[in-house]
């Protein structure tokens, strides 16, 4: 099953994750695909919009303990740093740092 990385696809994925348990590999692949899409988007306005959507999506997954991002921690952290000028990316970065500190203690 191919789920679009566009906003509608992300809404569907979020809804799915709230109802069924998907294999972690599938979720990680989807997250990686979303991050890649952000990096390759040529339209700056669309890119910023999509980065915000991805950040809100990831923050929601983290807050609801839907996904364990340990395997993608470095990739998501690099994504946040790359788009740090976007408020939601900076917020996601802070959330990742908070997670990292909590797991270290």
Tab-separated table of C-alpha atoms in Angstrom:
chain	number	residue	atom	x	y	z
A	1	UNK	CA	0.000	0.000	0.000
A	2	UNK	CA	1.384	3.348	-1.026
A	3	UNK	CA	0.380	6.311	1.119
A	4	UNK	CA	0.998	9.766	-0.287
A	5	UNK	CA	3.351	12.084	1.551
A	6	UNK	CA	1.026	14.992	0.816
A	7	UNK	CA	-1.069	16.431	3.624
A	8	UNK	CA	-4.023	14.148	2.864
A	9	UNK	CA	-1.723	11.132	2.951
A	10	UNK	CA	-0.358	12.277	6.282
A	11	UNK	CA	-3.889	12.639	7.654
A	12	UNK	CA	-4.690	9.101	6.481
A	13	UNK	CA	-1.485	7.773	8.019
A	14	UNK	CA	-2.206	9.551	11.311
A	15	UNK	CA	-5.733	8.115	11.340
A	16	UNK	CA	-4.409	4.619	10.554
A	17	UNK	CA	-1.865	4.803	13.349
A	18	UNK	CA	-4.642	5.716	15.758
A	19	UNK	CA	-6.662	2.639	14.788
A	20	UNK	CA	-4.278	-0.163	13.869
A	21	UNK	CA	-0.762	-1.249	14.688
A	22	UNK	CA	1.476	-0.918	11.648
A	23	UNK	CA	4.902	-2.529	11.409
A	24	UNK	CA	7.606	-0.134	12.690
A	25	UNK	CA	9.548	-0.589	9.429
A	26	UNK	CA	6.581	0.752	7.451
A	27	UNK	CA	6.206	3.775	9.738
A	28	UNK	CA	9.948	4.488	9.574
A	29	UNK	CA	9.916	4.199	5.788
A	30	UNK	CA	6.997	6.626	5.597
A	31	UNK	CA	8.758	9.129	7.882
A	32	UNK	CA	11.935	8.877	5.795
A	33	UNK	CA	9.891	9.413	2.626
A	34	UNK	CA	8.280	12.535	4.133
A	35	UNK	CA	11.667	13.939	5.150
A	36	UNK	CA	13.096	13.248	1.685
A	37	UNK	CA	10.091	14.936	0.090
A	38	UNK	CA	10.751	18.060	2.170
A	39	UNK	CA	14.380	18.198	1.064
A	40	UNK	CA	13.533	17.800	-2.632
A	41	UNK	CA	10.577	20.181	-2.819
A	42	UNK	CA	11.500	23.011	-5.183
A	43	UNK	CA	8.699	25.410	-4.261
A	44	UNK	CA	9.812	27.209	-1.098
A	45	UNK	CA	6.297	27.968	0.151
A	46	UNK	CA	5.170	24.369	-0.355
A	47	UNK	CA	8.376	23.138	1.246
A	48	UNK	CA	7.804	25.249	4.377
A	49	UNK	CA	4.176	24.145	4.573
A	50	UNK	CA	5.150	20.521	4.245
A	51	UNK	CA	7.966	20.819	6.796
A	52	UNK	CA	5.437	22.240	9.266
A	53	UNK	CA	3.038	19.358	8.554
A	54	UNK	CA	5.783	16.746	8.971
A	55	UNK	CA	6.874	18.312	12.262
A	56	UNK	CA	3.334	18.379	13.645
A	57	UNK	CA	2.829	14.776	12.484
A	58	UNK	CA	6.064	13.590	14.115
A	59	UNK	CA	5.373	15.533	17.315
A	60	UNK	CA	1.962	13.893	17.531
A	61	UNK	CA	3.468	10.423	17.031
A	62	UNK	CA	6.028	11.093	19.752
A	63	UNK	CA	3.561	12.556	22.253
A	64	UNK	CA	1.130	9.671	21.810
A	65	UNK	CA	3.925	7.066	21.974
A	66	UNK	CA	2.787	5.768	18.588
A	67	UNK	CA	6.302	5.289	17.295
A	68	UNK	CA	9.739	4.771	18.736
A	69	UNK	CA	12.041	7.148	16.894
A	70	UNK	CA	15.293	5.761	18.295
A	71	UNK	CA	16.224	4.274	14.912
A	72	UNK	CA	15.421	7.539	13.140
A	73	UNK	CA	16.607	9.894	15.866
A	74	UNK	CA	19.666	11.167	13.986
A	75	UNK	CA	17.751	11.567	10.710
A	76	UNK	CA	14.880	13.455	12.354
A	77	UNK	CA	17.291	15.579	14.375
A	78	UNK	CA	19.225	16.505	11.202
A	79	UNK	CA	15.907	17.360	9.516
A	80	UNK	CA	15.056	19.711	12.407
A	81	UNK	CA	18.452	21.377	12.268
A	82	UNK	CA	18.224	21.788	8.496
A	83	UNK	CA	14.835	23.502	8.808
A	84	UNK	CA	15.464	25.192	12.168
A	85	UNK	CA	14.229	28.546	10.862
A	86	UNK	CA	10.719	27.034	10.800
A	87	UNK	CA	9.026	27.297	14.198
A	88	UNK	CA	7.567	23.765	14.178
A	89	UNK	CA	10.963	22.236	13.341
A	90	UNK	CA	12.541	24.075	16.265
A	91	UNK	CA	9.734	22.792	18.513
A	92	UNK	CA	10.239	19.229	17.296
A	93	UNK	CA	13.973	19.585	17.933
A	94	UNK	CA	13.258	20.639	21.539
A	95	UNK	CA	10.930	17.660	21.931
A	96	UNK	CA	13.641	15.324	20.605
A	97	UNK	CA	16.180	16.802	23.041
A	98	UNK	CA	13.709	16.371	25.902
A	99	UNK	CA	13.171	12.730	24.847
A	100	UNK	CA	16.916	12.184	24.655
A	101	UNK	CA	17.460	13.631	28.137
A	102	UNK	CA	14.646	11.524	29.612
A	103	UNK	CA	15.987	8.308	28.071
A	104	UNK	CA	19.496	9.108	29.334
A	105	UNK	CA	18.320	9.431	32.948
